PDB file of C-alpha atoms in Angstrom:
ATOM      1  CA  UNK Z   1       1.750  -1.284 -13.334  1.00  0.00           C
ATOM      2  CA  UNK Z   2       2.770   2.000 -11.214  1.00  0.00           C
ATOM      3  CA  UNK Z   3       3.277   2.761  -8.002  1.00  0.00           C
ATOM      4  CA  UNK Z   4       3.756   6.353  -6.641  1.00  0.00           C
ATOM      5  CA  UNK Z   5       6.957   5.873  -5.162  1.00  0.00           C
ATOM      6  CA  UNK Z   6       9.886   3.490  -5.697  1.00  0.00           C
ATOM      7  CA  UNK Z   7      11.479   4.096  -2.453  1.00  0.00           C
ATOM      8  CA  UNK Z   8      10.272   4.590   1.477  1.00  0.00           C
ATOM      9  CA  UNK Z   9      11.626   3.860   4.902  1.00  0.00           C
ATOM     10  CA  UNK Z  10      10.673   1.267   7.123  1.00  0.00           C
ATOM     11  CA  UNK Z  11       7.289   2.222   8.274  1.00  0.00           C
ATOM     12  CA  UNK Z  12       3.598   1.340   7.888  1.00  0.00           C
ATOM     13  CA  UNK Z  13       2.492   3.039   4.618  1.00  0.00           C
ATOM     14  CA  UNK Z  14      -0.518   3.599   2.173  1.00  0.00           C
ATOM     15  CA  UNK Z  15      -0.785   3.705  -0.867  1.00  0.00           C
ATOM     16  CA  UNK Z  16      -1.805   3.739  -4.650  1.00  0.00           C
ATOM     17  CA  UNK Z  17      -1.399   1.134  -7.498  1.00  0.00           C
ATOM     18  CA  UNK Z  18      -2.462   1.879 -11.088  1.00  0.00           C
ATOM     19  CA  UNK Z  19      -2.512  -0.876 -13.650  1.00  0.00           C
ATOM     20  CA  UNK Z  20      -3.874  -1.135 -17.435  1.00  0.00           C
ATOM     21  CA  UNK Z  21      -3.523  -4.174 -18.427  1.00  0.00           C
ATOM     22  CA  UNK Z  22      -3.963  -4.181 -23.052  1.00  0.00           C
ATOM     23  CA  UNK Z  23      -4.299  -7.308 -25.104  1.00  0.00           C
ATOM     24  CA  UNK Z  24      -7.143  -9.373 -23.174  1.00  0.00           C
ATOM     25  CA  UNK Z  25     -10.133 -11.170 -24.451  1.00  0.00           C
ATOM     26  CA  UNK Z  26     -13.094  -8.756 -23.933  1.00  0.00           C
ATOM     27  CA  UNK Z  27     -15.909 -10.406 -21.678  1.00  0.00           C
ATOM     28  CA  UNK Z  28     -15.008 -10.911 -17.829  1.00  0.00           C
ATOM     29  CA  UNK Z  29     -11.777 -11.166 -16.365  1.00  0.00           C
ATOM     30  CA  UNK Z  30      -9.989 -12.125 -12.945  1.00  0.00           C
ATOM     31  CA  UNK Z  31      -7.319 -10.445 -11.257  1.00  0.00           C
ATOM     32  CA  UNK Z  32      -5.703 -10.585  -7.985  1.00  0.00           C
ATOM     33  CA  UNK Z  33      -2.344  -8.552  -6.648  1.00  0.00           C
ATOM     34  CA  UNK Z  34       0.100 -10.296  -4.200  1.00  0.00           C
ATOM     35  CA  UNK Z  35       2.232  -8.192  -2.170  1.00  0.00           C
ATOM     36  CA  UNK Z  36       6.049 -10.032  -0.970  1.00  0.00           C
ATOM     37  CA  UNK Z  37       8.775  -9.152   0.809  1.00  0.00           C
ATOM     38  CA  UNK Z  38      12.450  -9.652   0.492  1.00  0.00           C
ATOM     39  CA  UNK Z  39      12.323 -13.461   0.998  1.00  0.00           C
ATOM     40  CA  UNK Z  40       9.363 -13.979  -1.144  1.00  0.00           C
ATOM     41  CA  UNK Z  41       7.104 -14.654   1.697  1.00  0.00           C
ATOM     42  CA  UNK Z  42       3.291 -13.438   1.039  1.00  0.00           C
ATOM     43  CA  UNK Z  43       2.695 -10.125   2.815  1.00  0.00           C
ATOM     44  CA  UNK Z  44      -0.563  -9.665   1.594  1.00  0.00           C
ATOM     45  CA  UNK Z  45      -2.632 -11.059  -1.177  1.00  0.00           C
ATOM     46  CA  UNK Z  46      -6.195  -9.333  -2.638  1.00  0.00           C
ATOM     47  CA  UNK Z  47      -9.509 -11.724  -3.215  1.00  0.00           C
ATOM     48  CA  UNK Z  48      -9.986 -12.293  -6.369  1.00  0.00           C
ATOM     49  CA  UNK Z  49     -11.362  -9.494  -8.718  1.00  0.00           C
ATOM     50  CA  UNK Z  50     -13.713  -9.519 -11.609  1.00  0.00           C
ATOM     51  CA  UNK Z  51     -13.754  -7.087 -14.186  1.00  0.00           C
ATOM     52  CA  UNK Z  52     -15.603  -6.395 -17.701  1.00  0.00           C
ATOM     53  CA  UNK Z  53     -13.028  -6.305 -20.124  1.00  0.00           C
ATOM     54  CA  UNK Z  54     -14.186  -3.634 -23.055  1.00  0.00           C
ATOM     55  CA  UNK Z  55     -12.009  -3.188 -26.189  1.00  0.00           C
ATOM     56  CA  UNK Z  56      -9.453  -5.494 -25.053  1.00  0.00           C
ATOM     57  CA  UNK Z  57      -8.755  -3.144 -22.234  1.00  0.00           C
ATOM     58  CA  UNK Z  58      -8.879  -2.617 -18.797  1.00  0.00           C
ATOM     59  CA  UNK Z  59      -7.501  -0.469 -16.090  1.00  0.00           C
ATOM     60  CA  UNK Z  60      -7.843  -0.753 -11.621  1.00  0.00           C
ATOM     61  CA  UNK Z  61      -6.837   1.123  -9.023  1.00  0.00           C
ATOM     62  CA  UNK Z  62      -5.738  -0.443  -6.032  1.00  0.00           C
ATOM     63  CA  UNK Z  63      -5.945   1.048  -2.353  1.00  0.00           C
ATOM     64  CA  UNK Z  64      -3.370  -0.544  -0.422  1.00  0.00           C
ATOM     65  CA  UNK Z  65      -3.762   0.761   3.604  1.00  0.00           C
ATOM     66  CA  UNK Z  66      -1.485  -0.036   6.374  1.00  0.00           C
ATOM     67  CA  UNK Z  67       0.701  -2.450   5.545  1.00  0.00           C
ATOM     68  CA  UNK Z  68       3.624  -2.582   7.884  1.00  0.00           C
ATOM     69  CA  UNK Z  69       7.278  -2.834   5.682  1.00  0.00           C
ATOM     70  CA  UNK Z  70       9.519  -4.576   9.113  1.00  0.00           C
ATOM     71  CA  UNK Z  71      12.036  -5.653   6.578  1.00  0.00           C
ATOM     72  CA  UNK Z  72      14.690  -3.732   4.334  1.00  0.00           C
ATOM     73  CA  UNK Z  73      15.133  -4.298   0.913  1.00  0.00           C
ATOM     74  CA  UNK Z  74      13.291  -5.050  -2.230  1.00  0.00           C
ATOM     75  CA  UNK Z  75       9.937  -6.114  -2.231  1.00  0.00           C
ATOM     76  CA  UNK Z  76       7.304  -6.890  -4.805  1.00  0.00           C
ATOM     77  CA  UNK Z  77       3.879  -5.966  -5.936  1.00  0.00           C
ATOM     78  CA  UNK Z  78       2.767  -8.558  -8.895  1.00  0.00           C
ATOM     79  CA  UNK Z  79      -0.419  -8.569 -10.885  1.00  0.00           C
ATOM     80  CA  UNK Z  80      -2.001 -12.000 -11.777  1.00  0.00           C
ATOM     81  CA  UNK Z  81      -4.209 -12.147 -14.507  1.00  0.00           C
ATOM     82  CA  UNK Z  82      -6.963 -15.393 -14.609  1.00  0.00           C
ATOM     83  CA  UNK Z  83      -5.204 -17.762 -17.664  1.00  0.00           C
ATOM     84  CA  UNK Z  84      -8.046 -21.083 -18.029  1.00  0.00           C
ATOM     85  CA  UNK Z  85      -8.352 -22.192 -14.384  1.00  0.00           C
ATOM     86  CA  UNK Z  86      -4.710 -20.784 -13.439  1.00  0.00           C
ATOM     87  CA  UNK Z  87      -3.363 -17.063 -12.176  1.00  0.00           C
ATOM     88  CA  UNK Z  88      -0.456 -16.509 -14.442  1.00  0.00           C
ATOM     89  CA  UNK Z  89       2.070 -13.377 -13.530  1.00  0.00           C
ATOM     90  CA  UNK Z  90       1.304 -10.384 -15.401  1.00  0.00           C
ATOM     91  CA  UNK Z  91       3.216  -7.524 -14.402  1.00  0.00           C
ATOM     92  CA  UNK Z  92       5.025  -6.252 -11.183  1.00  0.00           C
ATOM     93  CA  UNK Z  93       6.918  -3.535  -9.852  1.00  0.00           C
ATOM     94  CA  UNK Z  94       9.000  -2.785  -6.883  1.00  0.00           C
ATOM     95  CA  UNK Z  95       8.912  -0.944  -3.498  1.00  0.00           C
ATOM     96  CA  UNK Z  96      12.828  -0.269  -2.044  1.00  0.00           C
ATOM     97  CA  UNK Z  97      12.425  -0.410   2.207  1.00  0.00           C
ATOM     98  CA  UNK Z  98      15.572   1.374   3.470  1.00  0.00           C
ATOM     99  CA  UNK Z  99      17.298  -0.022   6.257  1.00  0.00           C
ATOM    100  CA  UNK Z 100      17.634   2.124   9.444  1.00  0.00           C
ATOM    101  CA  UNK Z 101      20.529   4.436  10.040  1.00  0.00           C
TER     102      UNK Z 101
END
């Protein structure tokens, strides 16, 4: 998983996630992304995606518009993949939120 940027100021920001995601069953998958903050409290959370896995393979890009980053510090952008009837972690990365000066 990538994100653009690794760190922004406190501020209401878009922006761009690309994921591949290798070593799937081919046939359909499901996805979702959960956006937290510092305390691990849900900021946002996508529906759940399908997509046709080809070759083992797949890649998204995710659109992420106005969300509104109050709080300093690290916060998290994980990717859970569908696992039987469960969403199991699957990657993450970071966004750093500077505190005012």
């Amino acid at each position: 998983m990538f994100n653009p940027f690794y760190k922004a100021p406190q501020a209401t920001l878009s922006f761009v996630t690309y994921t591949m995601v290798a070593n799937v069953p081919n046939g359909i998958s499901n996805f979702k992304y959960r956006l937290t903050n510092p305390l691990n409290e849900i900021m946002h959370e996508t529906a759940i995606n399908a997509v046709e896995v080809k070759d083992n393979t797949f890649f998204n890009v995710l659109i992420w518009n106005n969300l509104n980053f109050t709080m300093p510090g690290e916060h998290s952008i994980t990717f859970y993949l569908a696992v039987d009837s469960e969403f199991e972690p699957a990657g993450s990365t970071v966004i750093l939120i500077d505190a005012p000066k």
